[in-house]
CSV table of C-alpha atoms in Angstrom, one decimal:
chain,number,residue,atom,x,y,z
A,1,UNK,CA,0.0,0.0,0.0
A,2,UNK,CA,1.2,3.5,-0.8
A,3,UNK,CA,1.6,6.4,1.6
A,4,UNK,CA,-1.5,8.3,2.8
A,5,UNK,CA,-0.8,12.0,3.0
A,6,UNK,CA,-2.6,14.1,5.7
A,7,UNK,CA,-2.2,17.8,6.1
A,8,UNK,CA,-3.3,19.4,9.4
A,9,UNK,CA,-4.3,23.0,8.8
A,10,UNK,CA,-6.0,26.0,10.2
A,11,UNK,CA,-5.4,29.7,9.4
A,12,UNK,CA,-5.6,30.6,13.1
A,13,UNK,CA,-2.7,30.0,15.5
A,14,UNK,CA,-3.0,28.6,19.0
A,15,UNK,CA,-5.6,26.0,18.1
A,16,UNK,CA,-3.6,22.9,18.9
A,17,UNK,CA,-2.6,22.2,15.3
A,18,UNK,CA,1.0,21.4,15.9
A,19,UNK,CA,0.2,19.6,19.1
A,20,UNK,CA,-2.2,17.4,17.1
A,21,UNK,CA,0.3,16.8,14.3
A,22,UNK,CA,3.1,15.8,16.7
A,23,UNK,CA,1.0,13.6,19.0
A,24,UNK,CA,-1.1,12.0,16.4
A,25,UNK,CA,2.1,11.1,14.5
A,26,UNK,CA,3.5,9.6,17.6
A,27,UNK,CA,0.3,7.7,18.5
A,28,UNK,CA,0.2,6.2,15.0
A,29,UNK,CA,3.9,5.3,15.2
A,30,UNK,CA,3.2,3.5,18.5
A,31,UNK,CA,0.8,1.3,16.5
A,32,UNK,CA,3.8,0.2,14.5
A,33,UNK,CA,2.8,2.3,11.5
A,34,UNK,CA,5.8,4.0,9.8
A,35,UNK,CA,5.1,7.7,9.9
A,36,UNK,CA,6.8,10.8,8.5
A,37,UNK,CA,6.0,14.2,10.0
A,38,UNK,CA,6.8,17.1,7.7
A,39,UNK,CA,7.3,20.4,9.5
A,40,UNK,CA,6.2,23.0,7.0
A,41,UNK,CA,5.9,25.8,9.5
A,42,UNK,CA,8.8,28.3,9.5
A,43,UNK,CA,8.4,28.6,13.3
A,44,UNK,CA,9.6,25.0,13.5
A,45,UNK,CA,7.4,24.2,16.5
A,46,UNK,CA,6.9,20.6,15.5
A,47,UNK,CA,10.6,20.2,15.1
A,48,UNK,CA,11.3,21.5,18.6
A,49,UNK,CA,8.4,19.5,20.1
A,50,UNK,CA,10.3,16.3,19.0
A,51,UNK,CA,13.5,17.5,20.5
A,52,UNK,CA,15.2,18.1,17.2
A,53,UNK,CA,17.5,21.0,16.8
A,54,UNK,CA,16.9,23.4,13.9
A,55,UNK,CA,19.7,23.2,11.3
A,56,UNK,CA,20.3,25.5,8.4
A,57,UNK,CA,19.7,23.7,5.2
A,58,UNK,CA,17.7,20.9,6.8
A,59,UNK,CA,14.2,21.6,5.6
A,60,UNK,CA,12.1,21.5,2.4
A,61,UNK,CA,13.2,25.0,1.5
A,62,UNK,CA,15.9,23.7,-0.9
A,63,UNK,CA,13.9,20.9,-2.4
A,64,UNK,CA,11.0,23.3,-3.1
A,65,UNK,CA,13.4,25.4,-5.1
A,66,UNK,CA,14.8,22.4,-7.0
A,67,UNK,CA,17.9,22.1,-4.8
A,68,UNK,CA,18.3,18.7,-3.1
A,69,UNK,CA,15.8,16.0,-2.4
A,70,UNK,CA,13.2,15.6,0.4
A,71,UNK,CA,14.5,12.1,1.1
A,72,UNK,CA,17.8,13.6,2.1
A,73,UNK,CA,16.1,15.9,4.7
A,74,UNK,CA,14.6,13.1,6.7
A,75,UNK,CA,15.9,12.6,10.2
A,76,UNK,CA,15.2,10.0,12.9
A,77,UNK,CA,13.4,10.9,16.1
A,78,UNK,CA,13.4,9.4,19.6
A,79,UNK,CA,10.0,7.9,18.8
A,80,UNK,CA,10.2,4.5,17.2
A,81,UNK,CA,8.6,4.4,13.7
A,82,UNK,CA,8.5,8.2,13.5
A,83,UNK,CA,10.7,10.2,11.2
A,84,UNK,CA,10.8,14.0,10.6
A,85,UNK,CA,11.6,16.5,7.9
A,86,UNK,CA,12.5,19.5,10.1
A,87,UNK,CA,11.8,23.1,9.4
A,88,UNK,CA,13.9,26.3,9.6
A,89,UNK,CA,13.3,30.0,9.4
A,90,UNK,CA,14.2,30.1,5.7
A,91,UNK,CA,10.9,28.5,4.8
A,92,UNK,CA,9.3,31.8,5.5
A,93,UNK,CA,10.8,33.2,2.3
A,94,UNK,CA,9.2,30.4,0.4
A,95,UNK,CA,5.8,32.0,1.0
A,96,UNK,CA,6.8,34.8,-1.4
A,97,UNK,CA,9.3,32.9,-3.7
A,98,UNK,CA,7.0,30.0,-4.6
A,99,UNK,CA,4.4,32.4,-6.1
A,100,UNK,CA,7.1,33.3,-8.7
A,101,UNK,CA,7.7,29.7,-9.8
A,102,UNK,CA,6.0,27.6,-12.4
A,103,UNK,CA,3.2,25.3,-11.1
A,104,UNK,CA,3.7,27.0,-7.8
A,105,UNK,CA,0.8,25.2,-6.1
A,106,UNK,CA,2.1,21.8,-7.1
A,107,UNK,CA,5.7,22.2,-5.9
A,108,UNK,CA,5.3,20.3,-2.6
A,109,UNK,CA,3.4,17.5,-4.2
A,110,UNK,CA,6.3,17.0,-6.7
A,111,UNK,CA,8.9,17.2,-3.9
A,112,UNK,CA,7.1,14.5,-1.8
A,113,UNK,CA,6.5,12.1,-4.7
A,114,UNK,CA,9.9,10.3,-4.3
A,115,UNK,CA,9.2,10.0,-0.6
A,116,UNK,CA,5.9,8.3,-1.3
A,117,UNK,CA,7.5,6.1,-3.9
A,118,UNK,CA,10.2,5.0,-1.5
A,119,UNK,CA,7.7,2.8,0.4
A,120,UNK,CA,9.3,3.8,3.7
A,121,UNK,CA,6.2,5.4,5.2
A,122,UNK,CA,2.5,4.3,5.4
A,123,UNK,CA,1.5,7.8,6.7
A,124,UNK,CA,2.9,11.3,5.9
A,125,UNK,CA,1.6,14.1,8.1
A,126,UNK,CA,2.2,17.7,7.2
A,127,UNK,CA,2.1,20.4,9.8
A,128,UNK,CA,1.2,23.8,8.2
A,129,UNK,CA,1.8,27.4,9.2
A,130,UNK,CA,-1.1,29.1,11.0
A,131,UNK,CA,-2.3,30.8,7.8
A,132,UNK,CA,-3.7,29.9,4.4
A,133,UNK,CA,-0.6,31.2,2.5
A,134,UNK,CA,1.4,29.6,-0.2
A,135,UNK,CA,2.9,26.8,2.0
A,136,UNK,CA,-0.5,25.8,3.4
A,137,UNK,CA,-2.1,25.8,-0.1
A,138,UNK,CA,0.8,23.7,-1.3
A,139,UNK,CA,0.1,21.2,1.5
A,140,UNK,CA,-3.6,21.0,0.4
A,141,UNK,CA,-2.5,20.3,-3.2
A,142,UNK,CA,-0.2,17.5,-1.9
A,143,UNK,CA,-2.5,15.8,0.5
A,144,UNK,CA,-5.0,13.0,0.2
A,145,UNK,CA,-6.9,14.2,3.3
A,146,UNK,CA,-7.2,17.4,5.2
A,147,UNK,CA,-7.5,17.2,9.0
A,148,UNK,CA,-8.8,20.4,10.6
A,149,UNK,CA,-7.8,21.2,14.1
A,150,UNK,CA,-10.6,23.3,15.5
A,151,UNK,CA,-10.6,25.0,18.9
A,152,UNK,CA,-13.8,24.6,21.0
A,153,UNK,CA,-14.8,28.3,20.7
A,154,UNK,CA,-17.4,30.1,18.5
A,155,UNK,CA,-14.9,32.3,16.8
A,156,UNK,CA,-13.3,29.1,15.4
A,157,UNK,CA,-16.5,28.3,13.5
A,158,UNK,CA,-16.0,31.3,11.3
A,159,UNK,CA,-12.5,30.1,10.3
A,160,UNK,CA,-13.9,26.7,9.5
A,161,UNK,CA,-15.9,28.1,6.6
A,162,UNK,CA,-12.8,29.7,5.1
A,163,UNK,CA,-10.8,26.5,5.3
A,164,UNK,CA,-13.6,24.6,3.5
A,165,UNK,CA,-13.8,27.2,0.8
A,166,UNK,CA,-10.0,26.9,0.2
A,167,UNK,CA,-10.5,23.1,-0.2
A,168,UNK,CA,-13.1,23.8,-2.9
A,169,UNK,CA,-10.8,26.2,-4.7
A,170,UNK,CA,-8.0,23.7,-4.8
A,171,UNK,CA,-10.4,21.0,-6.2
A,172,UNK,CA,-12.1,23.4,-8.7
A,173,UNK,CA,-8.7,24.6,-10.0
A,174,UNK,CA,-7.8,21.0,-10.9
A,175,UNK,CA,-4.7,21.1,-8.7
A,176,UNK,CA,-5.9,18.3,-6.4
A,177,UNK,CA,-9.4,17.1,-7.4
A,178,UNK,CA,-9.1,14.1,-5.1
A,179,UNK,CA,-8.6,16.1,-1.9
A,180,UNK,CA,-11.1,15.3,0.8
A,181,UNK,CA,-11.8,16.7,4.2
A,182,UNK,CA,-10.7,13.7,6.2
A,183,UNK,CA,-12.1,15.0,9.5
A,184,UNK,CA,-12.3,17.7,12.1
A,185,UNK,CA,-10.5,17.3,15.4
A,186,UNK,CA,-12.0,19.4,18.2
A,187,UNK,CA,-9.2,20.7,20.4
A,188,UNK,CA,-8.9,22.5,23.7
A,189,UNK,CA,-12.1,21.0,25.1
A,190,UNK,CA,-12.8,22.5,28.5
A,191,UNK,CA,-15.2,20.2,30.5
A,192,UNK,CA,-15.9,23.1,32.9
A,193,UNK,CA,-17.8,25.2,30.3
A,194,UNK,CA,-21.0,24.7,28.4
A,195,UNK,CA,-19.4,26.5,25.5
A,196,UNK,CA,-17.1,23.7,24.5
A,197,UNK,CA,-19.9,21.2,24.4
A,198,UNK,CA,-22.1,23.7,22.4
A,199,UNK,CA,-19.4,24.2,19.8
A,200,UNK,CA,-18.8,20.5,19.4
A,201,UNK,CA,-22.6,19.9,19.1
A,202,UNK,CA,-22.9,22.6,16.4
A,203,UNK,CA,-20.1,21.2,14.3
A,204,UNK,CA,-21.6,17.7,14.8
A,205,UNK,CA,-24.9,19.0,13.6
A,206,UNK,CA,-23.6,20.6,10.4
A,207,UNK,CA,-20.8,18.1,9.6
A,208,UNK,CA,-21.8,14.9,11.3
A,209,UNK,CA,-19.8,12.7,9.0
A,210,UNK,CA,-16.6,14.7,9.4
A,211,UNK,CA,-16.2,15.3,13.1
A,212,UNK,CA,-14.2,12.8,15.0
A,213,UNK,CA,-15.8,11.3,18.2
A,214,UNK,CA,-12.5,11.9,20.1
A,215,UNK,CA,-12.1,15.4,21.5
A,216,UNK,CA,-8.8,16.7,22.8
A,217,UNK,CA,-8.9,18.2,26.3
A,218,UNK,CA,-7.4,21.5,27.3
A,219,UNK,CA,-4.6,20.5,29.7
A,220,UNK,CA,-1.4,22.0,31.1
A,221,UNK,CA,0.5,18.8,30.3
A,222,UNK,CA,-0.2,19.0,26.6
A,223,UNK,CA,1.1,22.6,26.7
A,224,UNK,CA,4.2,21.7,28.7
A,225,UNK,CA,5.4,18.7,26.7
A,226,UNK,CA,6.8,20.6,23.7
A,227,UNK,CA,9.0,22.8,25.9
A,228,UNK,CA,10.8,19.6,27.0
A,229,UNK,CA,11.1,18.3,23.4
A,230,UNK,CA,8.8,15.4,24.1
A,231,UNK,CA,5.5,14.1,22.9
A,232,UNK,CA,2.7,13.8,25.5
A,233,UNK,CA,3.4,10.0,25.6
A,234,UNK,CA,7.0,10.5,26.7
A,235,UNK,CA,6.1,13.4,29.0
A,236,UNK,CA,3.0,12.1,30.8
A,237,UNK,CA,1.7,8.8,29.2
A,238,UNK,CA,-1.1,8.5,31.7
A,239,UNK,CA,-2.5,12.0,31.2
A,240,UNK,CA,-5.9,12.7,29.7
A,241,UNK,CA,-4.1,14.3,26.7
A,242,UNK,CA,-2.2,11.1,26.0
A,243,UNK,CA,-5.4,9.0,26.2
A,244,UNK,CA,-7.2,11.4,23.8
A,245,UNK,CA,-4.5,11.2,21.2
A,246,UNK,CA,-4.3,7.4,21.4
A,247,UNK,CA,-8.1,7.3,20.8
A,248,UNK,CA,-7.8,9.7,17.9
A,249,UNK,CA,-5.1,7.6,16.3
A,250,UNK,CA,-7.3,4.5,16.7
A,251,UNK,CA,-10.2,6.3,15.1
A,252,UNK,CA,-8.2,7.6,12.2
A,253,UNK,CA,-6.6,4.2,11.7
A,254,UNK,CA,-10.1,2.7,11.4
A,255,UNK,CA,-11.6,5.4,9.2
A,256,UNK,CA,-8.8,5.2,6.7
A,257,UNK,CA,-7.9,1.5,7.1
A,258,UNK,CA,-4.4,2.2,8.2
A,259,UNK,CA,-2.6,-0.8,9.7
A,260,UNK,CA,-5.6,-3.0,9.8
A,261,UNK,CA,-7.0,-1.3,12.9
A,262,UNK,CA,-10.3,-2.6,14.3
A,263,UNK,CA,-13.3,-0.2,13.7
A,264,UNK,CA,-13.8,2.3,16.4
A,265,UNK,CA,-17.1,2.2,18.3
A,266,UNK,CA,-18.9,5.5,17.7
A,267,UNK,CA,-20.6,6.6,20.9
A,268,UNK,CA,-24.2,7.7,20.7
A,269,UNK,CA,-23.1,11.2,21.7
A,270,UNK,CA,-19.7,12.9,22.1
A,271,UNK,CA,-18.5,12.2,25.6
A,272,UNK,CA,-16.3,14.8,27.3
A,273,UNK,CA,-12.7,13.6,27.8
A,274,UNK,CA,-11.5,12.5,31.2
A,275,UNK,CA,-10.2,15.8,32.5
A,276,UNK,CA,-9.3,16.4,36.1
A,277,UNK,CA,-11.7,18.6,38.2
A,278,UNK,CA,-11.3,22.4,38.1
A,279,UNK,CA,-9.2,22.5,41.2
A,280,UNK,CA,-6.5,20.2,39.7
A,281,UNK,CA,-3.3,21.7,38.5
A,282,UNK,CA,-3.6,19.6,35.4
A,283,UNK,CA,-6.3,21.7,33.8
A,284,UNK,CA,-6.3,25.3,32.8
């Protein structure tokens, strides 16, 4: 079977996009699925979150300009079955430079083709910048499925419409007619508020076949882990955040038939994650 390419995108920052990219990749890798995480964000947060030092010339900046190969940029991580193409600040220049190249929306897809053809990875996950600029649009053109990380707040619902419109533009332009919205991951769920449940319910009402049953809780441990260069599984494997991302990986494996996972059991209604009570230091 070939590589499945997922891109995780949202034009808004601080919604748990990179946290989801890193921990979903690690959770799938823990299921013995060979995963490649591509850090396409010039801020290189996914790179740092895996404890990898940023290195000049070690990113997709060169390959996107026809200099070097993506396969040569792959580095190992401390997580078994998980590899990484790091990012660097130079990628920020690509936002402007790519627009001046031929077939500018298809550059990333061409760069990743040899990686897919190598047969090394069952899953490729792309972590995008917090914008719908040239890099993010390239990721949509290169992906089989878009995973949307959506924060549990009403303002996030406005951004959802914009993302879905960009998907349609990519498809209508013939750049990637096969692109699908693979699913919506509700992040930063706060069990203490009615707002989180209301937002989840609204998304579920309008896009019932897209929203995942798993919701990601808002916890301090998920926020702390990247500063130590660790996934949530290495930092606090028994935390609610770790449990949530394991469940999400199981659900995605079943939905896309990755690794022969058993079908997930959809609950009658979305259940709130197991988050410690308000007085706990584990929840913000």
